[in-house]
XYZ file of C-alpha atoms in Angstrom:
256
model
C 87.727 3.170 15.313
C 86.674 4.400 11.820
C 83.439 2.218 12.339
C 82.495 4.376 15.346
C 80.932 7.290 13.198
C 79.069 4.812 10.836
C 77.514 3.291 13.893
C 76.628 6.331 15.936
C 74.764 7.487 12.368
C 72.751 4.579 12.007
C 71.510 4.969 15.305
C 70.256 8.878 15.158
C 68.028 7.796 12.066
C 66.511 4.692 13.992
C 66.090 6.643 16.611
C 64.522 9.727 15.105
C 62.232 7.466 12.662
C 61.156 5.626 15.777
C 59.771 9.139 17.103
C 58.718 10.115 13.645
C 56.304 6.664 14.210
C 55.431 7.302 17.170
C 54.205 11.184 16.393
C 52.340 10.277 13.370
C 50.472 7.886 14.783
C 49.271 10.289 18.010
C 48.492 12.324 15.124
C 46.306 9.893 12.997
C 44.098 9.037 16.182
C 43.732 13.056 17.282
C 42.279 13.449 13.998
C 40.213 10.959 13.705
C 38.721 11.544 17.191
C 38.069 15.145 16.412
C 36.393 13.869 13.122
C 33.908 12.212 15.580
C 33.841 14.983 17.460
C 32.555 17.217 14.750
C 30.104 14.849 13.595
C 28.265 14.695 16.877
C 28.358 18.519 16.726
C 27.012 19.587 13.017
C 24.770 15.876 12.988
C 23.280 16.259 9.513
C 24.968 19.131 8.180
C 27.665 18.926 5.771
C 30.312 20.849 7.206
C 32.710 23.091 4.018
C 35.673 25.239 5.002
C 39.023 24.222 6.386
C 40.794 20.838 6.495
C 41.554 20.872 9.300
C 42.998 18.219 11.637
C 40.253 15.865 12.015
C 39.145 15.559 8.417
C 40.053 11.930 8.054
C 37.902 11.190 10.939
C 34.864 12.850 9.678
C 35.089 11.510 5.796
C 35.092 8.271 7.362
C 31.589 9.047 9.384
C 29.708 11.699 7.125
C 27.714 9.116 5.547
C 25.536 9.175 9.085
C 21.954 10.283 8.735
C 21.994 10.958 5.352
C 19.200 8.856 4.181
C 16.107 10.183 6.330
C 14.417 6.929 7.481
C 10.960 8.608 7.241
C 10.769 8.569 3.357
C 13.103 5.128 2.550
C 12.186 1.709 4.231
C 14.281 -1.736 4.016
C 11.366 -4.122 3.298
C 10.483 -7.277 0.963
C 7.507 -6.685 -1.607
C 4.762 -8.930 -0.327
C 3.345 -11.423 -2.772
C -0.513 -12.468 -1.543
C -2.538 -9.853 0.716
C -5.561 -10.458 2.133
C -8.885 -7.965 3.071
C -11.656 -7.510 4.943
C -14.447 -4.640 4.826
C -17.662 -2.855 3.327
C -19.326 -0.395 1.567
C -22.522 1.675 1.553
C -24.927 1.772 -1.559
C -25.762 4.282 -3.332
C -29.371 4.952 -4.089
C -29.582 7.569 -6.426
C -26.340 5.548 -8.319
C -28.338 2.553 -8.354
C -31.547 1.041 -10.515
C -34.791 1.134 -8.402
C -36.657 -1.352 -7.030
C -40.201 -2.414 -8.827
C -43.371 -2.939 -6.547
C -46.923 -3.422 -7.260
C -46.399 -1.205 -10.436
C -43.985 1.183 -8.209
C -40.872 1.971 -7.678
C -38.798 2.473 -4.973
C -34.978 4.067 -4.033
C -32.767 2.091 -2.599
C -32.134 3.574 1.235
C -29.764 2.294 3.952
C -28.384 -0.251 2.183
C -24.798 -2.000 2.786
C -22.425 -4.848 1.584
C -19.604 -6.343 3.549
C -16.379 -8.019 1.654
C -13.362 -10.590 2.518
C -10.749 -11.221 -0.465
C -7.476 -12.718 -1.021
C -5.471 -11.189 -3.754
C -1.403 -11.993 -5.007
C 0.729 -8.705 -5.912
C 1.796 -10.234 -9.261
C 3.813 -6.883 -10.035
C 4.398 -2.830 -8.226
C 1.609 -2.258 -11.051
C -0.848 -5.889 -11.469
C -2.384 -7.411 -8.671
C -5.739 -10.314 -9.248
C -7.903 -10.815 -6.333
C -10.927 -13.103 -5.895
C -13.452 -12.088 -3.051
C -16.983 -12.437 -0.952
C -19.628 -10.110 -1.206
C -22.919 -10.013 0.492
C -24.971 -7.304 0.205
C -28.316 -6.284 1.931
C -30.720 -3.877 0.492
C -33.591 -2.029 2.130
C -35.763 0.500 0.053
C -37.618 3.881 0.904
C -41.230 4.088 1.758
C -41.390 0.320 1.272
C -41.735 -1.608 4.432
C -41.130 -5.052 5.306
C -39.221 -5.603 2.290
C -35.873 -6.625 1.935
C -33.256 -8.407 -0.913
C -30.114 -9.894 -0.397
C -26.837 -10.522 -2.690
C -23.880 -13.131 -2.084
C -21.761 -13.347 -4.877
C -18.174 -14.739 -5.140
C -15.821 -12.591 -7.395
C -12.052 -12.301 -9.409
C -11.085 -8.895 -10.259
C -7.995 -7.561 -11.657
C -6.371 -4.161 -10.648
C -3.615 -2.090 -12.069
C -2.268 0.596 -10.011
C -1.492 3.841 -11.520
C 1.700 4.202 -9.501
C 4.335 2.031 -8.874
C 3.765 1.005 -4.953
C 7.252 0.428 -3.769
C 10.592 2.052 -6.116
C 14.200 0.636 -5.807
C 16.724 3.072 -5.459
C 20.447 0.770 -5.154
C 19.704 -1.600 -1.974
C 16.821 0.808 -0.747
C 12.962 0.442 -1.514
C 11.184 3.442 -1.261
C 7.273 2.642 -0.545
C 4.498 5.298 -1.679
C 2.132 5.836 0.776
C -0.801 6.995 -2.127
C -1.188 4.837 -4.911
C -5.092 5.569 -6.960
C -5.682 2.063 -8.475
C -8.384 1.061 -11.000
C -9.924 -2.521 -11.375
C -12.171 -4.864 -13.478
C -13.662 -8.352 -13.332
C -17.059 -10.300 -12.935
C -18.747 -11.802 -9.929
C -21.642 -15.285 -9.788
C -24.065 -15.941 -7.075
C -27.369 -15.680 -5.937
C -29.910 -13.119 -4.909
C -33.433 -13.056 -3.032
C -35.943 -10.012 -2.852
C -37.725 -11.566 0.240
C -41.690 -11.568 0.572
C -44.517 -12.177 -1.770
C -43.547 -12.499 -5.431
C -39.933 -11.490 -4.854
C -37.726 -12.039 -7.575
C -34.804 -14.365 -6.858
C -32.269 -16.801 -8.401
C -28.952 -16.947 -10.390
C -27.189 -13.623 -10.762
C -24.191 -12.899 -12.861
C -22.007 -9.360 -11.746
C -20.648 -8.688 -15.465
C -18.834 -6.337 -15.422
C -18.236 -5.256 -12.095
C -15.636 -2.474 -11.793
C -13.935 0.153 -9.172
C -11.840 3.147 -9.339
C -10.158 4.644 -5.645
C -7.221 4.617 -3.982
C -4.981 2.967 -1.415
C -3.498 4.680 2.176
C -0.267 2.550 3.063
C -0.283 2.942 7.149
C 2.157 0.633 7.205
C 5.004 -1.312 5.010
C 2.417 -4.397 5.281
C -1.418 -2.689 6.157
C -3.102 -0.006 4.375
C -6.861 1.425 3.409
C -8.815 1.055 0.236
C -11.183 3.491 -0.693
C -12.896 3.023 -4.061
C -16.498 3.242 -5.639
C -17.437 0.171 -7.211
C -20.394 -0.623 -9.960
C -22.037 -3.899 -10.931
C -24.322 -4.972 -13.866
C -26.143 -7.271 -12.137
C -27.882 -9.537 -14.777
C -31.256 -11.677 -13.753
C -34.812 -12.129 -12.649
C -35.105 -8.210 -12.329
C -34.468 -5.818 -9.333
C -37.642 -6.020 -7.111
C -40.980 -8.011 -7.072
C -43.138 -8.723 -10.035
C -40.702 -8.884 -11.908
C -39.571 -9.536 -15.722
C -37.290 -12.460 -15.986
C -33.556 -11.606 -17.280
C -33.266 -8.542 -15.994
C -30.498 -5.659 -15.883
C -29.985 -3.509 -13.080
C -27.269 -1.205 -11.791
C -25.721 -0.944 -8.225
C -23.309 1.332 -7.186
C -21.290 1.217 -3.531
C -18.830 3.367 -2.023
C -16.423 0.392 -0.024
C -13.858 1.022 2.112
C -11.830 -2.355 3.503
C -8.539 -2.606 5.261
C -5.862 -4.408 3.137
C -2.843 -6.899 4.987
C -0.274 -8.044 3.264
C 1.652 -11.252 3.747
């Protein structure tokens, strides 16, 4: 009989702990569903004042739609690109043609370019391309010159084009770039007496800027110049020649 106390004891605290259990976990999931509950009401605002029940609900979800997905971007840097494109000449940027003891501006002339390059940093890049170019002159009819010349340039970009932040990589969408290298190939002024022959494009160089549109395509707008060394720019002319040419080109960029 004097066990009948000790036993009726131990079952009161089983029994209360049992309900103890059973309340604190009702009260664990009310929280945590009115954590969610005031994360779908203040979305994006961090919410300071009273700890109330609930908090452990919404420390576990106020992480969402922190980052804004506009400005960061989960991509792989690209290593090879290629580009396609063209560019208008310049007259008063560029040497004039020599005719009959004249000379004459270039007008309404163009060039057209395709290039593969390799992104060999976020600041280096090398690129080897195709120009051909197509040059028509004021007051000067029925005369015509043409350039195709094959080219490597080297560019450095003057901002970094994609910046890591921990596991995120941030890509700018303006980046000015600058760029030097040579081009080879060969040139004819077409009619009587036109000069033609062997060209070398030493140096040729370009200053502009790229327009990311995309995490892989983007614009390049840049003005380029060329020495362009042989028989002379025109007809009649002297042989190793000079000349100047200036273009504004604008080509889309792809990167793979």
């Amino acid at each position: 009989m004097k066990k009948t106390p000790f036993i009726i004891a131990i079952c009161g605290v089983t029994i209360a702990t049992a309900a103890n259990a059973a309340y604190s976990d009702r009260q664990f999931r009310a929280e945590v569903t009115r954590g969610l509950d005031i994360v779908g009401a203040h979305a994006n605002v961090n919410i300071v004042g009273d700890a109330a029940p609930g908090e452990l609900g919404y420390e576990v979800y106020e992480t969402v739609d922190v980052i804004d997905t506009r400005d960061y971007t989960m991509f792989i840097p690209t290593s090879m690109y290629v580009r396609g494109g063209g560019g208008l000449n310049l007259g008063f940027a560029t040497d004039k043609a020599q005719f009959d003891g004249k000379e004459y501006e270039s007008s309404g002339s163009w060039t057209t370019q395709i290039g593969l390059g390799w992104n060999l940093s976020s600041y280096v890049r090398t690129e080897i391309d195709f120009q051909e170019s197509t040059f028509k002159f004021s007051d000067l009819k029925n005369r015509q010159a043409t350039y195709q010349t094959l080219g490597g340039m080297l560019y450095f970009d003057l901002a970094r084009r994609y910046v890591h932040t921990g596991d995120i990589t941030r890509r700018r969408t303006f980046v000015p770039f600058i760029g030097v290298g040579a081009g080879l190939g060969h040139y004819a002024f077409e009619g009587t007496n036109g000069a033609d022959g062997f060209v070398i494009a030493a140096p040729r160089a370009q200053i502009g800027f790229n327009v990311a549109l995309t995490d892989l395509i983007g614009i390049d707008i840049a003005y380029q110049y060329q020495m362009m060394i042989g028989n002379g720019f025109g007809w009649d002319t002297h042989a190793n020649g000079t000349d100047n040419i200036s273009n504004i080109m604008a080509s889309m960029r792809v990167n793979f």
